[in-house]
Tab-separated table of C-alpha atoms in Angstrom:
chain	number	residue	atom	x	y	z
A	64	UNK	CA	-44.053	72.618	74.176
A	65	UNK	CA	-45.402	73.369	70.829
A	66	UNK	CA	-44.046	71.550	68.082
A	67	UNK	CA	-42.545	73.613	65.069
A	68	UNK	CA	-44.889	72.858	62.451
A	69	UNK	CA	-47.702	73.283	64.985
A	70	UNK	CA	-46.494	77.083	65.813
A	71	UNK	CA	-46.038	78.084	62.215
A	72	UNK	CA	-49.575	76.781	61.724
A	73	UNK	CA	-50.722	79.278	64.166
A	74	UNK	CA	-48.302	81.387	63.159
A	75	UNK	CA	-50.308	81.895	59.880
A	76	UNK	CA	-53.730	81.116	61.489
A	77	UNK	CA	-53.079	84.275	63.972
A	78	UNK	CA	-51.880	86.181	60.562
A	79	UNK	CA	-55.189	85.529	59.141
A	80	UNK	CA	-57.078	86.799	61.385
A	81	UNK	CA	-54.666	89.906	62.209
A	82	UNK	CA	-55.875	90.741	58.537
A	83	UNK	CA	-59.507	90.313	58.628
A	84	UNK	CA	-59.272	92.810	61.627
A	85	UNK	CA	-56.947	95.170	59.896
A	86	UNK	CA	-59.135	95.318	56.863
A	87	UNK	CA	-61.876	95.434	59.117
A	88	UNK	CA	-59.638	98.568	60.737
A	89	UNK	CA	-59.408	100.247	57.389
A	90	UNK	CA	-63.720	100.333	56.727
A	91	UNK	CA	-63.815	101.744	60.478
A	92	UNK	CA	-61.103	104.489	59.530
A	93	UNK	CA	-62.704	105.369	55.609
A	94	UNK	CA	-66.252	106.187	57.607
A	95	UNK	CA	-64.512	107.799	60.475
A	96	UNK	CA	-62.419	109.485	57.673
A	97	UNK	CA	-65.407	110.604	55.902
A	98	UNK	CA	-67.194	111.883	59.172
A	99	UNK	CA	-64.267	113.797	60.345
A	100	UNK	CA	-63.787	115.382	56.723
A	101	UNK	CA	-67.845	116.659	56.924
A	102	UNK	CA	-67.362	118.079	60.339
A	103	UNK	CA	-64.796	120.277	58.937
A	104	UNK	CA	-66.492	121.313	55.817
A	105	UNK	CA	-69.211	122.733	58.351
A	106	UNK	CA	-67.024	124.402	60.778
A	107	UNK	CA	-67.466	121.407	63.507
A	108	UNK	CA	-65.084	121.782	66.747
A	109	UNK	CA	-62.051	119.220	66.618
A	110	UNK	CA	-61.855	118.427	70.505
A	111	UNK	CA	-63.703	115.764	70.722
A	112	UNK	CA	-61.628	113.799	68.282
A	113	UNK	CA	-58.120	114.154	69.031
A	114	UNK	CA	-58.702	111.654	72.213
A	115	UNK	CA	-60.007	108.978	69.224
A	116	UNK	CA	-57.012	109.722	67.118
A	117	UNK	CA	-55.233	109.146	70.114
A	118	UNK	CA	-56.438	105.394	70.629
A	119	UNK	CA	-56.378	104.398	66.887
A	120	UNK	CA	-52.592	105.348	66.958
A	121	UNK	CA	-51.397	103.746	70.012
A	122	UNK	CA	-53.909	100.055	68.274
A	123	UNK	CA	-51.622	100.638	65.134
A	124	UNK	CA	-48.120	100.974	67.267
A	125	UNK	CA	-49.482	97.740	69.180
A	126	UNK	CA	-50.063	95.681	65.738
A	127	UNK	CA	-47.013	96.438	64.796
A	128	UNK	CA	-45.912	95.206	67.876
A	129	UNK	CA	-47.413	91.921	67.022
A	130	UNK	CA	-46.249	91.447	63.794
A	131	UNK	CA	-42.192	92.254	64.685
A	132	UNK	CA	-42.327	89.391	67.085
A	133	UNK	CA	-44.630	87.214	64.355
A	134	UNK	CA	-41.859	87.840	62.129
A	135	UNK	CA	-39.015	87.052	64.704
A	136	UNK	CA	-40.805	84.344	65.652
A	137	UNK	CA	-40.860	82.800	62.144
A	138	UNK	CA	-36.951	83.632	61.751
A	139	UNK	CA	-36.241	81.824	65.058
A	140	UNK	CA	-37.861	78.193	63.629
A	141	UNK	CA	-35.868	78.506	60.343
A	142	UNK	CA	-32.828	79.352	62.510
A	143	UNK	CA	-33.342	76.357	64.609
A	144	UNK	CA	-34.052	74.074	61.866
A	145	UNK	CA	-30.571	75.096	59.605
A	146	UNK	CA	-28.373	74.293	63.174
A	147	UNK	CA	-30.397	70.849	63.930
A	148	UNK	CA	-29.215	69.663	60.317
A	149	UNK	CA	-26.137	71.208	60.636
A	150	UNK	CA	-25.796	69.418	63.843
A	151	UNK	CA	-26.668	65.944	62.246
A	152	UNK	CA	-24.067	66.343	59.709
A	153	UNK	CA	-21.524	67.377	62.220
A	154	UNK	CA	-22.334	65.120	64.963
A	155	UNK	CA	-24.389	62.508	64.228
A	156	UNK	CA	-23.771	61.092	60.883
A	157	UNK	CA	-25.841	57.905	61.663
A	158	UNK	CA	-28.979	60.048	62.178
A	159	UNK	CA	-30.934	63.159	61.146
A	160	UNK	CA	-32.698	64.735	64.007
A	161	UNK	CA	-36.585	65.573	64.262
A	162	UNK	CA	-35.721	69.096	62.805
A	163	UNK	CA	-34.533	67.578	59.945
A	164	UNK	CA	-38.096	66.901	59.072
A	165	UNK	CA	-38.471	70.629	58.815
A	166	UNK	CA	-35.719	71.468	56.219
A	167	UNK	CA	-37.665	71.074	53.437
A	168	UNK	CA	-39.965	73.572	53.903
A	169	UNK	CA	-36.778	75.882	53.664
A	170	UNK	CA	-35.826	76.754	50.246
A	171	UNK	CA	-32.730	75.033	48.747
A	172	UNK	CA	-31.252	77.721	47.619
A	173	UNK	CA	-31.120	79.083	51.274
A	174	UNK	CA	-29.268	76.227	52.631
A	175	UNK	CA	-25.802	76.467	54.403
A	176	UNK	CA	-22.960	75.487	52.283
A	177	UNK	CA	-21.900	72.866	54.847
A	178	UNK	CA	-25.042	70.834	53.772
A	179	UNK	CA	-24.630	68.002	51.274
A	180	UNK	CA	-25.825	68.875	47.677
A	181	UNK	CA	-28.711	67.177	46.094
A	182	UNK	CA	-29.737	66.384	42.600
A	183	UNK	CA	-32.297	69.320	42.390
A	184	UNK	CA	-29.325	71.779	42.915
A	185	UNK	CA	-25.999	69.363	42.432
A	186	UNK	CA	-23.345	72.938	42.452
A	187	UNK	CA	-25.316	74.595	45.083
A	188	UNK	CA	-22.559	76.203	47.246
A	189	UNK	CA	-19.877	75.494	44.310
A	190	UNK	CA	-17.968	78.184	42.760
A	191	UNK	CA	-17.677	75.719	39.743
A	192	UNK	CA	-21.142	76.542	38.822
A	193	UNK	CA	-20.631	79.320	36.642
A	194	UNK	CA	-17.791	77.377	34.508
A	195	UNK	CA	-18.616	75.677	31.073
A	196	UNK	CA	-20.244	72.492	31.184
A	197	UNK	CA	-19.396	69.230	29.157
A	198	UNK	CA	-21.382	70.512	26.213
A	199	UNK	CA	-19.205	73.736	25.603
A	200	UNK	CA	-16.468	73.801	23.634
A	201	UNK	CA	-13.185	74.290	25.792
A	202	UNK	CA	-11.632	77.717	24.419
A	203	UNK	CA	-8.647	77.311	22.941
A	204	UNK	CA	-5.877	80.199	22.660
A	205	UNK	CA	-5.039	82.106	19.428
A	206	UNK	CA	-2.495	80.009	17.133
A	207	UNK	CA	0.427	81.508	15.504
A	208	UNK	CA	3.547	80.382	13.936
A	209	UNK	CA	6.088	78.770	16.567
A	210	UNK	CA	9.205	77.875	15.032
A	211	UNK	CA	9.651	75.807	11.523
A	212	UNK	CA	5.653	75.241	12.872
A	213	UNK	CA	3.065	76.773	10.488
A	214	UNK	CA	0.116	78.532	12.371
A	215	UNK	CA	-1.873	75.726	10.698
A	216	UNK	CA	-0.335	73.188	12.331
A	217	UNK	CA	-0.195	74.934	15.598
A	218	UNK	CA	-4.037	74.769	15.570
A	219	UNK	CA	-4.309	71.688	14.238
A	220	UNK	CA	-1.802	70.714	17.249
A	221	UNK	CA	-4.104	72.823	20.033
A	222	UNK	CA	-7.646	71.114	18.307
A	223	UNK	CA	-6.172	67.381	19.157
A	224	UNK	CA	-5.117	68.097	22.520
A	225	UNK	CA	-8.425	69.281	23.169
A	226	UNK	CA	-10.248	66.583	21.834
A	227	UNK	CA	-7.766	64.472	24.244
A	228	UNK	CA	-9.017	66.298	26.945
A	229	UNK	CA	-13.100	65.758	26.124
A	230	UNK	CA	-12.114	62.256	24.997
A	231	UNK	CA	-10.912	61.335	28.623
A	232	UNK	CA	-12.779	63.584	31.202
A	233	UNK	CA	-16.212	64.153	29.452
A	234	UNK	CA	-16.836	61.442	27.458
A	235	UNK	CA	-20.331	60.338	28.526
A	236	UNK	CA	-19.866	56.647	27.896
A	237	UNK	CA	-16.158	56.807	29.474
A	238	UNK	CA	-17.808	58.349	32.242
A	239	UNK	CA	-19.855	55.791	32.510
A	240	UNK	CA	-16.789	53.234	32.892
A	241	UNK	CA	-16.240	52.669	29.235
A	242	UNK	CA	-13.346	51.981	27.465
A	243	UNK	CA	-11.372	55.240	26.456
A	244	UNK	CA	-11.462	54.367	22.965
A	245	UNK	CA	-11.190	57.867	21.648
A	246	UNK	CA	-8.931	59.312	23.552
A	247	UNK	CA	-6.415	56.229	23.150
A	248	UNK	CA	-6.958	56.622	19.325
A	249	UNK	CA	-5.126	60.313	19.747
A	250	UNK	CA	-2.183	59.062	21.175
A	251	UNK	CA	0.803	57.689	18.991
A	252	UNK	CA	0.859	53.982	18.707
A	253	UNK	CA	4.731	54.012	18.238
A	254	UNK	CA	5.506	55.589	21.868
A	255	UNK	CA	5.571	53.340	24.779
A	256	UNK	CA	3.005	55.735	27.010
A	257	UNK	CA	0.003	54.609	24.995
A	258	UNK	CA	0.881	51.016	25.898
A	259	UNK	CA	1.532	51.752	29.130
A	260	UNK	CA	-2.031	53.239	29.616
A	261	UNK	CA	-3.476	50.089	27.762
A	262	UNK	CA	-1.848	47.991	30.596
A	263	UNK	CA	-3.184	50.196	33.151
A	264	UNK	CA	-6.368	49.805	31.977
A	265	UNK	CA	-6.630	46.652	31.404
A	266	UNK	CA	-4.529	46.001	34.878
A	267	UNK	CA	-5.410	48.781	37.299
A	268	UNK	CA	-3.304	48.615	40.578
A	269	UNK	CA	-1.202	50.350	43.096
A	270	UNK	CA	1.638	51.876	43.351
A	271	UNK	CA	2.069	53.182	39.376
A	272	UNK	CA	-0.998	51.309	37.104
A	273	UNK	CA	-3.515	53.396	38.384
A	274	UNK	CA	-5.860	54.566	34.897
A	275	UNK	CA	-7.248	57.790	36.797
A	276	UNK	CA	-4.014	59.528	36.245
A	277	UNK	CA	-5.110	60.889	32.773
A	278	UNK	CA	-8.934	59.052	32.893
A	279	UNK	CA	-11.679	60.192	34.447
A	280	UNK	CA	-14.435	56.695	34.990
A	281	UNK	CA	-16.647	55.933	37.700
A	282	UNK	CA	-17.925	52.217	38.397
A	283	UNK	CA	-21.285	52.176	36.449
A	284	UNK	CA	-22.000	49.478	39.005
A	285	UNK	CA	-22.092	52.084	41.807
A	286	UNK	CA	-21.941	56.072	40.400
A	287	UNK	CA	-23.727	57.781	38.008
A	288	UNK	CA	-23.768	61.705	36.820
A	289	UNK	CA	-25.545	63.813	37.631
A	290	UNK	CA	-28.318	65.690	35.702
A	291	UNK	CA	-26.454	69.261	35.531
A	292	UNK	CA	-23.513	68.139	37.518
A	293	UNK	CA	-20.686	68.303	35.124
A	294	UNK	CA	-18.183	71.794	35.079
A	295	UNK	CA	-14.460	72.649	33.717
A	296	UNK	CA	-12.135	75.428	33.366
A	297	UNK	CA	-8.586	75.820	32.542
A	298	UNK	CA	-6.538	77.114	30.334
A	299	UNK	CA	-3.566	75.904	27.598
A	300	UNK	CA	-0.412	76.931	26.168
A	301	UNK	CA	2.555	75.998	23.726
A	302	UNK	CA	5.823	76.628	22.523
A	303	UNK	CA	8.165	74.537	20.554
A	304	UNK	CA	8.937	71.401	21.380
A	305	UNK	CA	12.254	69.499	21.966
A	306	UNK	CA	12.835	68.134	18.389
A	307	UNK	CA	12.413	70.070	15.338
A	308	UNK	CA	8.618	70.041	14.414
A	309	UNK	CA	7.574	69.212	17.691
A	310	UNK	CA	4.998	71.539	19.169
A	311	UNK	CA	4.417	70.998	23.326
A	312	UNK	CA	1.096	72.077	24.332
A	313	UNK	CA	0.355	72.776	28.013
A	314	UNK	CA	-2.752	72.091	29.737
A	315	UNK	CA	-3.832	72.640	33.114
A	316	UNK	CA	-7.981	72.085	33.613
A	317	UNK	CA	-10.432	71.490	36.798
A	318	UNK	CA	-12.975	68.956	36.218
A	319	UNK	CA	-16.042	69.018	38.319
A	320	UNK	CA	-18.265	66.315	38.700
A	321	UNK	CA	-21.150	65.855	40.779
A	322	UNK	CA	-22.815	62.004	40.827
A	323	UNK	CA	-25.371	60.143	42.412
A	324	UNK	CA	-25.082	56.507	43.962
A	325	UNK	CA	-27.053	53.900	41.618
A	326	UNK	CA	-26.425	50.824	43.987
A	327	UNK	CA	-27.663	49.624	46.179
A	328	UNK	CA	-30.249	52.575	46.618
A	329	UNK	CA	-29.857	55.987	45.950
A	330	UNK	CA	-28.383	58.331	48.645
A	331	UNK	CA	-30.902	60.402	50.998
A	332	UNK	CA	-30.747	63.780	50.884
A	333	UNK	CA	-30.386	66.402	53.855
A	334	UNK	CA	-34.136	66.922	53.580
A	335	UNK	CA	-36.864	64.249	53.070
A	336	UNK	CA	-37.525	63.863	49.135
A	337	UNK	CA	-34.192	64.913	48.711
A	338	UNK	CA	-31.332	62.674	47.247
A	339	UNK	CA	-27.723	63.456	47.706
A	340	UNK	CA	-24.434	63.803	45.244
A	341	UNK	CA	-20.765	63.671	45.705
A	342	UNK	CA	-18.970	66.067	44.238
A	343	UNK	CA	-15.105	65.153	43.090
A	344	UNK	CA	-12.673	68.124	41.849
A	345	UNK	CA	-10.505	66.718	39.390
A	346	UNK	CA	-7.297	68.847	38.387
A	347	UNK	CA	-4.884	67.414	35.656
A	348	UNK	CA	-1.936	69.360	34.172
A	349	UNK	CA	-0.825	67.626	31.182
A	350	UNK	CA	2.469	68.382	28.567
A	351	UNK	CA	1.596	66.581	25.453
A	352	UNK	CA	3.720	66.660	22.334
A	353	UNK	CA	2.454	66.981	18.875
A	354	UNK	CA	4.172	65.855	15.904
A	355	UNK	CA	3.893	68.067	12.425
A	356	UNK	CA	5.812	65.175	10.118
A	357	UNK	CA	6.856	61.767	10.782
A	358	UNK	CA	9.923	60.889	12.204
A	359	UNK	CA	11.603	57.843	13.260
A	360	UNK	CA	9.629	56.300	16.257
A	361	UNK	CA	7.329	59.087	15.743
A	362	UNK	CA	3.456	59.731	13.796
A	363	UNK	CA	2.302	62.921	12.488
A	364	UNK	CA	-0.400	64.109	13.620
A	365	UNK	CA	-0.792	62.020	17.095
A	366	UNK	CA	-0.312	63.021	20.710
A	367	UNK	CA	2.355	61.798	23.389
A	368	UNK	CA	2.081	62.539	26.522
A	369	UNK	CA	5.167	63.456	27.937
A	370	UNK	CA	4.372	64.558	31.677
A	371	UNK	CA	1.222	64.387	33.412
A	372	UNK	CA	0.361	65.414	36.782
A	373	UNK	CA	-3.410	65.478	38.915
A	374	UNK	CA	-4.983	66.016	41.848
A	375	UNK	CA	-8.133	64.241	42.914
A	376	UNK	CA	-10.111	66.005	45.558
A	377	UNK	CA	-12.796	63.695	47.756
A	378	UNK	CA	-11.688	61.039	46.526
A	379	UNK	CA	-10.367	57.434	47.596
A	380	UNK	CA	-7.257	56.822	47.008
A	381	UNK	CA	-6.840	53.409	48.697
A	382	UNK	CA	-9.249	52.220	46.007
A	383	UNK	CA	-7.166	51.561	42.694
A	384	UNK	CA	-9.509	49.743	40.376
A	385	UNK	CA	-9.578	52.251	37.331
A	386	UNK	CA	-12.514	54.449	38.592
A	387	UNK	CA	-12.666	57.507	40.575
A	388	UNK	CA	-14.483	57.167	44.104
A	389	UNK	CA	-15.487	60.008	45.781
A	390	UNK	CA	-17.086	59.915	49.639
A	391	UNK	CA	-20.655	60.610	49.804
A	392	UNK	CA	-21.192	63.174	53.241
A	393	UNK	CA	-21.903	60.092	55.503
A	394	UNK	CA	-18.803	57.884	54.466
A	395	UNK	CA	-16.361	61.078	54.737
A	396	UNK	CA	-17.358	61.938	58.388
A	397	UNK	CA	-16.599	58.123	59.272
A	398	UNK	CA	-13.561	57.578	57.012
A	399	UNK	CA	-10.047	58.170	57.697
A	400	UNK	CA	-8.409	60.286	55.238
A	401	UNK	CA	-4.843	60.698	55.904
A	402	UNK	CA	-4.044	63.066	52.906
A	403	UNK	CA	-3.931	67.311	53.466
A	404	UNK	CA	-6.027	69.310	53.082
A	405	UNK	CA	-6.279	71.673	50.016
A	406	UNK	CA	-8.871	74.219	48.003
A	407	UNK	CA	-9.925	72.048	45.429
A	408	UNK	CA	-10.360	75.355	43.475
A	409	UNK	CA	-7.027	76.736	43.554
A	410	UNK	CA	-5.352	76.905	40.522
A	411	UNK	CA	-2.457	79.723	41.682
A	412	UNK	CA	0.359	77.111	41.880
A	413	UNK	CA	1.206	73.892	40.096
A	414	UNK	CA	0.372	70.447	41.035
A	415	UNK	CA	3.355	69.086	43.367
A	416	UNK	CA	5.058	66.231	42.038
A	417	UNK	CA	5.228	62.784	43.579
A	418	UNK	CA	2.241	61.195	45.477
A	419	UNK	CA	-0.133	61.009	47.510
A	420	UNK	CA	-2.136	62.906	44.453
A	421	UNK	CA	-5.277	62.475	46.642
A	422	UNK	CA	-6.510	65.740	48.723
A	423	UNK	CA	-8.808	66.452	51.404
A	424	UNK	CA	-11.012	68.818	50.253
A	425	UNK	CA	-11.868	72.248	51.982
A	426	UNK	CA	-14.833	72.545	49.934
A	427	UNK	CA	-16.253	70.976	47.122
């Protein structure tokens, strides 16, 4: 049987020389042309020729012949080669077959969602890859006057939340398993929920210490981002707040994050020279209360965070150690994941309440 990259070679060898002849075709058919055109500038009798017109027609019907089942031909091997990867992902985690040597001469772009992403393309297959990445500024709505609030202060309000947001989700260094600094600085000292999170932090474990329900941190040890890898979207709201002066800002945002493994060698890709990413959806909605003046037990000017709720999609949530650990393609077709399965995406209804806050993805 002839192997697949030994057929394409002929493939194009048998192409080659299909267009030598058919340029070799088209000299015959400009002298032929030319003779036929001075046989009717003198008044020549057409007979003769109709039975050669005849036979260069039914050659040009048989090369296209060839070439339909050339092209088939060629659309058959990439067909095969998609569903032999396919089947190694499905079937055969421990192993790539031998048409998995062939995948990379198909362009990654081209590849079936099902496949595992790779750094060259770490969104391929994601509708996340149109949203704004870590570098844009999160859009924030139009501030008006809410209450005994100034519009001022409403802004002011909506500008610290969002820095709360970047502080603990996109931070490059708290990405990167660093201390959320920032983000802690926002908070008011004087409530008990930043010492809470300190304690978390400093203490992560199950049931309720776990820092990943308002921190997003992967083990440096293990993870890193990925080049290109990094998309949000949501949206926020406000009204007044509880207690005169209060404004209470709503947030509900998707985090997307695709990484790569550091340790102990990086992941290989579905194609050789490839490298694989995991891809974790990350979806907090977040109340937060901002204070105009002080108060007692209160600081103007700082954040509380008054409800808080997320949903972590690929992700382990036996694992409680402050980071965020999503499967790679291998360890999720081996691993039992006893959570439901959701859109990752969907952002129609509101995050239930209670645990497990872990999903199986549908995509990711």
């Amino acid at each position: 049987m002839t192997e697949p990259a030994e057929f394409v070679t002929r493939l194009h060898a048998d192409g080659q020389e299909q267009a030598g002849v058919g340029d070799q075709g088209r000299g015959q058919d400009q002298d032929h042309g030319r003779g036929r055109n001075q046989g009717r500038s003198q008044g020549w009798d057409q007979g003769p020729n109709q039975g050669w017109d005849q036979d260069r027609e039914a050659a040009f019907h048989a090369d296209q012949r060839r070439r339909r089942v050339r092209r088939l031909s060629v659309g058959a091997f990439a067909a095969l080669a998609l569903a032999g990867v396919t089947a190694w992902l499905v079937a055969a985690p421990e192993g790539p077959p031998e048409s998995r040597l062939h995948a990379a001469e198909l362009d990654e772009q081209a590849w079936p969602d099902a496949w595992p992403a790779t750094t060259g393309l770490p969104l391929r297959g994601s509708p996340a890859r149109t949203w704004a990445t870590e570098k844009d500024e999160l859009p924030l709505p139009a501030a008006m006057a809410v209450g005994s609030i100034p519009k001022e202060k409403v802004s002011d309000g909506l500008r610290r939340a969002r820095e709360f947001l970047v502080a603990a989700n996109l931070d490059p260094e708290v990405l990167q398993g660093a201390w959320p600094a920032e983000a802690m600085e926002l908070l008011d000292p004087q409530q008990p929920a930043r010492a809470e999170l300190t304690e978390h932090l400093r203490e992560p474990g199950l049931p309720d210490a776990d820092p990943t329900e308002l921190f997003t941190r992967f083990d440096p040890a293990r993870l890193t981002p990925a080049r290109g890898g990094i998309r949000v979207r949501g949206q926020m709201a406000f009204e007044a707040g509880g207690a005169p002066g209060q404004l209470r800002i709503h947030a509900d945002y998707t985090f997307v994050y695709a990484v790569r493994r550091v340790a102990p060698r990086p992941e290989p890709g579905p194609a050789p020279g490839t490298e694989e990413v995991a891809r974790v959806v990350v979806r907090r909605q977040l109340v937060l209360l901002y204070a105009v003046s002080d108060s007692p037990g209160v600081t103007a000017g700082k954040l509380i965070p008054a409800g808080y709720r997320r949903q972590l999609g690929n992700h382990d949530c036996g694992t409680v150690d402050g980071f965020v650990h999503p499967y790679f393609s291998r360890e999720a077709a081996a691993a039992e994941r006893p959570w439901p399965v959701v859109d990752p995406y969907d952002d129609s209804k509101d995050i239930p309440d209670g645990r497990p806050s872990c999903t199986v993805p549908s995509r990711t």
